[in-house]
Short mmCIF file of C-alpha atoms in Angstrom, two decimals:
data_model
loop_
_atom_site.label_atom_id
_atom_site.label_comp_id
_atom_site.label_asym_id
_atom_site.label_seq_id
_atom_site.Cartn_x
_atom_site.Cartn_y
_atom_site.Cartn_z
CA UNK O 121 -35.84 7.70 -37.91
CA UNK O 122 -34.24 9.13 -41.06
CA UNK O 123 -31.19 11.34 -40.39
CA UNK O 124 -30.87 10.16 -36.79
CA UNK O 125 -27.17 9.27 -37.07
CA UNK O 126 -26.34 12.64 -38.62
CA UNK O 127 -28.17 14.53 -35.88
CA UNK O 128 -26.38 12.49 -33.23
CA UNK O 129 -23.02 13.26 -34.85
CA UNK O 130 -23.80 16.98 -35.07
CA UNK O 131 -24.85 17.02 -31.40
CA UNK O 132 -21.64 15.24 -30.43
CA UNK O 133 -19.48 17.76 -32.28
CA UNK O 134 -21.38 20.72 -30.83
CA UNK O 135 -20.96 19.55 -27.23
CA UNK O 136 -17.46 18.16 -27.69
CA UNK O 137 -15.96 14.67 -27.45
CA UNK O 138 -16.10 13.22 -23.93
CA UNK O 139 -13.23 10.88 -23.04
CA UNK O 140 -13.13 8.24 -20.31
CA UNK O 141 -9.69 7.03 -19.16
CA UNK O 142 -9.80 3.86 -17.06
CA UNK O 143 -7.41 2.53 -14.37
CA UNK O 144 -5.88 5.99 -14.28
CA UNK O 145 -3.62 5.36 -11.25
CA UNK O 146 -0.46 7.48 -11.57
CA UNK O 147 -1.21 8.32 -15.21
CA UNK O 148 -1.82 12.01 -14.53
CA UNK O 149 0.38 12.95 -17.53
CA UNK O 150 -1.93 10.99 -19.85
CA UNK O 151 -4.98 12.79 -18.43
CA UNK O 152 -3.28 16.14 -18.93
CA UNK O 153 -2.35 15.49 -22.55
CA UNK O 154 -5.96 14.51 -23.31
CA UNK O 155 -7.16 17.74 -21.70
CA UNK O 156 -4.63 19.68 -23.77
CA UNK O 157 -5.81 17.83 -26.87
CA UNK O 158 -9.39 18.98 -26.22
CA UNK O 159 -8.15 22.57 -26.35
CA UNK O 160 -5.88 22.06 -29.36
CA UNK O 161 -8.79 20.72 -31.43
CA UNK O 162 -10.72 23.96 -30.98
CA UNK O 163 -14.28 22.93 -31.83
CA UNK O 164 -14.12 20.12 -29.26
CA UNK O 165 -13.16 22.51 -26.47
CA UNK O 166 -16.26 21.63 -24.44
CA UNK O 167 -15.36 17.94 -24.29
CA UNK O 168 -14.61 16.52 -20.85
CA UNK O 169 -11.94 14.07 -19.67
CA UNK O 170 -13.39 11.69 -17.07
CA UNK O 171 -11.31 9.16 -15.14
CA UNK O 172 -12.01 6.03 -13.09
CA UNK O 173 -9.99 3.95 -10.66
CA UNK O 174 -10.52 1.52 -7.80
CA UNK O 175 -8.15 3.43 -5.50
CA UNK O 176 -9.70 6.77 -4.47
CA UNK O 177 -6.30 8.15 -3.50
CA UNK O 178 -4.53 7.91 -6.86
CA UNK O 179 -3.27 11.18 -8.33
CA UNK O 180 -4.68 10.63 -11.81
CA UNK O 181 -8.26 11.11 -10.62
CA UNK O 182 -7.69 14.63 -9.40
CA UNK O 183 -6.33 16.20 -12.58
CA UNK O 184 -9.40 15.19 -14.63
CA UNK O 185 -12.65 17.09 -15.12
CA UNK O 186 -14.58 14.50 -13.10
CA UNK O 187 -13.95 11.01 -11.73
CA UNK O 188 -15.66 7.87 -10.43
CA UNK O 189 -14.47 5.19 -8.01
CA UNK O 190 -15.11 1.76 -9.54
CA UNK O 191 -14.58 -1.94 -8.71
CA UNK O 192 -11.29 -3.63 -9.54
CA UNK O 193 -10.77 -4.68 -13.15
CA UNK O 194 -11.48 -8.39 -12.61
CA UNK O 195 -14.59 -7.79 -10.48
CA UNK O 196 -17.85 -9.05 -12.06
CA UNK O 197 -19.34 -5.57 -11.68
CA UNK O 198 -16.49 -3.76 -13.44
CA UNK O 199 -17.89 -3.74 -16.99
CA UNK O 200 -21.50 -2.98 -15.94
CA UNK O 201 -20.17 -0.09 -13.83
CA UNK O 202 -18.12 1.33 -16.72
CA UNK O 203 -21.10 1.00 -19.07
CA UNK O 204 -23.23 2.94 -16.61
CA UNK O 205 -20.61 5.70 -16.31
CA UNK O 206 -20.37 5.94 -20.11
CA UNK O 207 -24.11 6.55 -20.31
CA UNK O 208 -24.18 8.96 -17.38
CA UNK O 209 -21.24 11.05 -18.65
CA UNK O 210 -22.18 10.78 -22.36
CA UNK O 211 -18.78 9.24 -23.16
CA UNK O 212 -17.68 9.07 -26.80
CA UNK O 213 -14.15 7.64 -26.45
CA UNK O 214 -12.98 5.07 -23.88
CA UNK O 215 -9.23 4.68 -23.29
CA UNK O 216 -8.02 1.59 -21.35
CA UNK O 217 -4.54 2.03 -19.89
CA UNK O 218 -3.38 -1.30 -18.41
CA UNK O 219 -2.68 -4.69 -19.94
CA UNK O 220 -5.18 -6.51 -17.70
CA UNK O 221 -8.01 -4.47 -19.22
CA UNK O 222 -7.20 -5.01 -22.88
CA UNK O 223 -8.70 -8.49 -23.20
CA UNK O 224 -11.68 -7.53 -21.04
CA UNK O 225 -12.61 -4.53 -23.17
CA UNK O 226 -11.94 -6.48 -26.38
CA UNK O 227 -14.49 -9.09 -25.24
CA UNK O 228 -17.10 -6.48 -24.33
CA UNK O 229 -16.38 -3.87 -27.03
CA UNK O 230 -19.72 -4.49 -28.81
CA UNK O 231 -21.63 -3.50 -25.65
CA UNK O 232 -19.92 -0.11 -25.67
CA UNK O 233 -20.35 0.44 -29.39
CA UNK O 234 -24.09 -0.21 -28.97
CA UNK O 235 -24.30 2.91 -26.78
CA UNK O 236 -22.09 4.99 -29.12
CA UNK O 237 -18.73 4.59 -27.37
CA UNK O 238 -15.53 4.02 -29.35
CA UNK O 239 -13.16 1.78 -27.33
CA UNK O 240 -9.46 2.28 -27.99
CA UNK O 241 -8.45 -1.37 -27.90
CA UNK O 242 -7.39 -3.97 -30.43
CA UNK O 243 -9.07 -7.34 -31.03
CA UNK O 244 -9.07 -10.13 -28.44
CA UNK O 245 -6.65 -12.15 -30.57
CA UNK O 246 -4.22 -9.23 -30.77
CA UNK O 247 -4.46 -8.57 -27.02
CA UNK O 248 -3.76 -12.23 -26.27
CA UNK O 249 -0.68 -12.27 -28.52
CA UNK O 250 0.71 -9.09 -26.98
CA UNK O 251 -0.07 -9.88 -23.33
CA UNK O 252 1.69 -13.26 -23.47
CA UNK O 253 5.45 -12.89 -24.01
CA UNK O 254 5.75 -16.41 -25.41
CA UNK O 255 2.99 -15.77 -27.96
CA UNK O 256 4.68 -12.48 -28.85
CA UNK O 257 7.92 -14.39 -29.47
CA UNK O 258 6.09 -16.90 -31.68
CA UNK O 259 4.48 -13.99 -33.61
CA UNK O 260 7.91 -12.48 -34.24
CA UNK O 261 9.34 -15.81 -35.43
CA UNK O 262 6.37 -16.52 -37.72
CA UNK O 263 6.77 -13.15 -39.44
CA UNK O 264 10.60 -13.15 -39.65
CA UNK O 265 10.92 -10.23 -37.25
CA UNK O 266 14.24 -10.25 -35.35
CA UNK O 267 13.81 -11.17 -31.70
CA UNK O 268 15.92 -12.69 -28.89
CA UNK O 269 15.66 -16.42 -28.21
CA UNK O 270 12.98 -17.10 -25.62
CA UNK O 271 12.28 -20.29 -23.65
CA UNK O 272 9.37 -21.34 -21.45
CA UNK O 273 10.64 -22.58 -18.09
CA UNK O 274 8.51 -25.66 -17.59
CA UNK O 275 8.97 -29.39 -18.04
CA UNK O 276 12.33 -30.15 -19.63
CA UNK O 277 13.29 -26.50 -19.70
CA UNK O 278 12.76 -25.83 -16.02
CA UNK O 279 16.46 -26.24 -15.22
CA UNK O 280 19.43 -23.91 -15.51
CA UNK O 281 22.00 -25.91 -17.45
CA UNK O 282 20.79 -25.15 -21.00
CA UNK O 283 20.65 -21.38 -20.43
CA UNK O 284 23.53 -19.10 -21.36
CA UNK O 285 24.27 -16.33 -18.86
CA UNK O 286 23.44 -13.57 -18.66
CA UNK O 287 19.77 -13.88 -19.57
CA UNK O 288 16.51 -12.19 -18.63
CA UNK O 289 13.98 -13.94 -16.39
CA UNK O 290 10.46 -12.54 -16.65
CA UNK O 291 6.80 -13.56 -16.26
CA UNK O 292 5.06 -14.90 -19.36
CA UNK O 293 2.14 -12.55 -18.67
CA UNK O 294 3.81 -9.47 -17.24
CA UNK O 295 3.61 -5.74 -17.46
CA UNK O 296 6.24 -3.04 -17.08
CA UNK O 297 9.41 -4.09 -15.32
CA UNK O 298 7.66 -5.96 -12.49
CA UNK O 299 9.19 -9.39 -11.95
CA UNK O 300 11.94 -8.90 -14.55
CA UNK O 301 15.44 -9.94 -13.48
CA UNK O 302 18.83 -10.14 -15.14
CA UNK O 303 20.31 -13.55 -14.26
CA UNK O 304 24.09 -13.86 -14.18
CA UNK O 305 24.58 -17.19 -12.39
CA UNK O 306 22.81 -20.27 -11.02
CA UNK O 307 22.42 -18.76 -7.55
CA UNK O 308 20.42 -15.82 -8.95
CA UNK O 309 18.33 -18.19 -11.05
CA UNK O 310 17.40 -20.32 -8.02
CA UNK O 311 16.72 -17.17 -6.00
CA UNK O 312 14.25 -15.60 -8.44
CA UNK O 313 12.65 -18.38 -10.48
CA UNK O 314 10.08 -19.33 -7.85
CA UNK O 315 9.02 -15.72 -7.32
CA UNK O 316 7.57 -15.55 -10.86
CA UNK O 317 4.41 -17.24 -12.11
CA UNK O 318 4.97 -18.99 -15.47
CA UNK O 319 8.51 -17.66 -15.96
CA UNK O 320 10.28 -17.46 -19.30
CA UNK O 321 13.96 -16.99 -20.06
CA UNK O 322 15.01 -14.56 -22.77
CA UNK O 323 18.38 -13.95 -24.37
CA UNK O 324 20.06 -10.88 -22.86
CA UNK O 325 20.42 -8.01 -25.32
CA UNK O 326 22.87 -5.13 -25.30
CA UNK O 327 22.74 -1.82 -27.13
CA UNK O 328 20.26 1.05 -27.05
CA UNK O 329 16.74 0.33 -25.84
CA UNK O 330 13.93 1.81 -27.92
CA UNK O 331 10.17 2.17 -28.03
CA UNK O 332 8.16 2.76 -31.19
CA UNK O 333 4.89 4.60 -30.57
CA UNK O 334 2.32 3.63 -33.20
CA UNK O 335 -1.17 4.99 -33.80
CA UNK O 336 -3.76 3.32 -36.04
CA UNK O 337 -7.27 4.44 -36.87
CA UNK O 338 -10.40 2.46 -35.97
CA UNK O 339 -10.14 0.51 -39.23
CA UNK O 340 -6.53 -0.54 -38.55
CA UNK O 341 -4.76 1.89 -40.92
CA UNK O 342 -1.39 3.06 -39.59
CA UNK O 343 -1.50 6.82 -39.02
CA UNK O 344 1.75 7.60 -37.21
CA UNK O 345 4.99 5.85 -36.17
CA UNK O 346 7.47 7.55 -33.81
CA UNK O 347 10.57 5.70 -32.55
CA UNK O 348 12.36 6.98 -29.48
CA UNK O 349 15.39 5.89 -27.52
CA UNK O 350 14.80 4.94 -23.88
CA UNK O 351 17.88 6.49 -22.29
CA UNK O 352 16.94 5.81 -18.67
CA UNK O 353 14.00 3.71 -17.50
CA UNK O 354 12.38 3.64 -14.05
CA UNK O 355 9.63 1.15 -13.15
CA UNK O 356 9.27 0.28 -16.83
CA UNK O 357 8.69 3.89 -17.94
CA UNK O 358 11.15 6.21 -19.71
CA UNK O 359 12.55 8.92 -17.45
CA UNK O 360 14.83 10.23 -20.18
CA UNK O 361 14.27 9.68 -23.87
CA UNK O 362 15.01 11.03 -27.34
CA UNK O 363 13.11 10.77 -30.63
CA UNK O 364 15.06 9.00 -33.37
CA UNK O 365 14.16 9.06 -37.07
CA UNK O 366 15.42 5.55 -37.86
CA UNK O 367 13.54 4.41 -40.97
CA UNK O 368 14.26 0.76 -40.25
CA UNK O 369 12.37 1.09 -36.96
CA UNK O 370 9.61 3.08 -38.66
CA UNK O 371 9.28 0.34 -41.30
CA UNK O 372 9.19 -2.46 -38.71
CA UNK O 373 6.73 -0.53 -36.55
CA UNK O 374 4.40 -0.06 -39.50
CA UNK O 375 4.63 -3.72 -40.49
CA UNK O 376 4.01 -5.04 -36.96
CA UNK O 377 0.97 -2.78 -36.49
CA UNK O 378 -0.47 -3.90 -39.83
CA UNK O 379 0.11 -7.60 -39.13
CA UNK O 380 -1.57 -7.35 -35.74
CA UNK O 381 -4.38 -5.09 -37.02
CA UNK O 382 -3.80 -2.67 -34.14
CA UNK O 383 -6.61 -0.30 -33.20
CA UNK O 384 -5.55 2.97 -31.59
CA UNK O 385 -2.14 3.27 -29.89
CA UNK O 386 0.56 0.66 -29.34
CA UNK O 387 4.16 0.71 -28.22
CA UNK O 388 6.71 -1.74 -29.57
CA UNK O 389 9.95 -2.28 -27.65
CA UNK O 390 13.37 -3.67 -28.42
CA UNK O 391 17.12 -3.04 -28.68
CA UNK O 392 19.52 -1.95 -31.39
CA UNK O 393 23.31 -1.78 -31.47
CA UNK O 394 23.26 0.46 -34.52
CA UNK O 395 23.29 -2.44 -36.97
CA UNK O 396 21.20 -5.28 -35.56
CA UNK O 397 17.66 -4.78 -34.30
CA UNK O 398 15.74 -7.12 -31.99
CA UNK O 399 12.15 -6.73 -30.80
CA UNK O 400 11.09 -7.92 -27.35
CA UNK O 401 7.48 -6.94 -26.71
CA UNK O 402 4.35 -5.19 -27.97
CA UNK O 403 1.86 -3.32 -25.81
CA UNK O 404 -1.38 -2.34 -27.61
CA UNK O 405 -2.03 0.71 -25.43
CA UNK O 406 -0.56 4.12 -24.63
CA UNK O 407 3.05 4.08 -23.47
CA UNK O 408 4.28 5.92 -20.40
CA UNK O 409 6.58 7.96 -22.65
CA UNK O 410 3.79 9.25 -24.91
CA UNK O 411 4.35 12.90 -23.84
CA UNK O 412 7.62 12.85 -25.81
CA UNK O 413 5.87 11.69 -28.98
CA UNK O 414 3.24 14.40 -28.53
CA UNK O 415 5.89 17.07 -27.95
CA UNK O 416 7.59 15.90 -31.16
CA UNK O 417 4.51 16.95 -33.10
CA UNK O 418 2.35 13.82 -33.22
CA UNK O 419 -0.55 14.38 -30.85
CA UNK O 420 -2.08 10.91 -30.45
CA UNK O 421 -4.91 12.10 -28.15
CA UNK O 422 -5.91 14.92 -30.51
CA UNK O 423 -5.84 12.55 -33.49
CA UNK O 424 -8.05 10.06 -31.63
CA UNK O 425 -10.51 12.79 -30.71
CA UNK O 426 -10.70 13.93 -34.34
CA UNK O 427 -11.21 10.35 -35.55
CA UNK O 428 -13.92 9.78 -32.94
CA UNK O 429 -15.74 12.82 -34.32
CA UNK O 430 -15.73 11.19 -37.74
CA UNK O 431 -12.88 13.13 -39.33
CA UNK O 432 -10.66 11.40 -41.86
CA UNK O 433 -7.07 11.64 -40.59
CA UNK O 434 -4.38 11.09 -43.21
CA UNK O 435 -1.25 9.06 -42.39
CA UNK O 436 1.72 11.09 -41.17
CA UNK O 437 4.32 8.33 -40.85
CA UNK O 438 7.79 9.70 -40.14
CA UNK O 439 6.50 13.26 -39.78
CA UNK O 440 7.85 14.25 -36.36
CA UNK O 441 10.61 16.31 -34.76
CA UNK O 442 13.84 14.34 -34.63
CA UNK O 443 16.31 14.33 -31.72
CA UNK O 444 13.88 15.90 -29.25
CA UNK O 445 14.86 14.92 -25.71
CA UNK O 446 12.57 14.43 -22.73
CA UNK O 447 13.74 14.83 -19.11
CA UNK O 448 10.99 13.86 -16.65
CA UNK O 449 10.38 14.85 -13.06
CA UNK O 450 7.82 14.02 -10.38
CA UNK O 451 4.85 16.25 -9.58
CA UNK O 452 2.38 16.08 -6.69
CA UNK O 453 -1.35 16.66 -6.25
CA UNK O 454 -2.55 18.17 -2.96
CA UNK O 455 -6.14 17.90 -1.63
CA UNK O 456 -7.91 18.66 1.65
CA UNK O 457 -11.20 16.91 0.88
CA UNK O 458 -10.29 13.22 0.74
CA UNK O 459 -10.89 12.03 4.32
CA UNK O 460 -14.35 10.62 3.67
CA UNK O 461 -13.59 8.71 0.46
#
């Protein structure tokens, strides 16, 4: 039918952009910033933020406009269930939040696009590079991006003697700070190495830890790059942080996002001592510290909502408030209606 796409777009704008955030867990702050983004982009005020999770008792569910309990990510019914929810809730934008989901949604992205859902995830190849720390290391080396020496601990390299202490022991396919240990001697190495599946050893870095928040549009164009110092980190997430307008980091962040053809958000981590820079990992998803980037004037959720509605968003690289500090604290959600879940 002629004009069908235009009518669909006009209907979408009139009713607002509906967002689905998956594996929401403790990510209540991410839900809240998406709800704030709906209000900040005035004409999309009627859009809803829906969440899903396998655990009915996670806080993130109860700060959204509506929620659904779903199977675990690796369950065979997970994708069919999410597809059904997207149709039921008239979802326009789907936001995965955990590393385990990125490859799954990359594989099935076409199924969502067929029903009009934009999925905020990069390609399968990009997800596989980023989710595997050894492949990330090889990507850095191939593109002459500074990175600490990294060794797989298998075969000839399964021993301790060739490693210089201190070093970092971590899982090849890991997320956050889970299973990451600083090794200072052979005793610690023997204690921790068998607790990690497919461990790798990485040169220990000193200096200031940083994250670069990057946002690309659905065609892979870099829209925004915001570096921030990770002053204190708890469970892999910044508790205290500060935005830093370091143009070397902005340049590297832009280059890495372009090389990987990132779609949507990514966070790139590393260390700097003021002179040298070294990159350690790339996560093609929202970072836990994204509220700081938003407060600094770069509202990733609002930009994604505008792009989903078909607006052309111009690049704003380096356009953010410098030296803005974030000090985080815990909040609680209280309910009296959860006994029967």
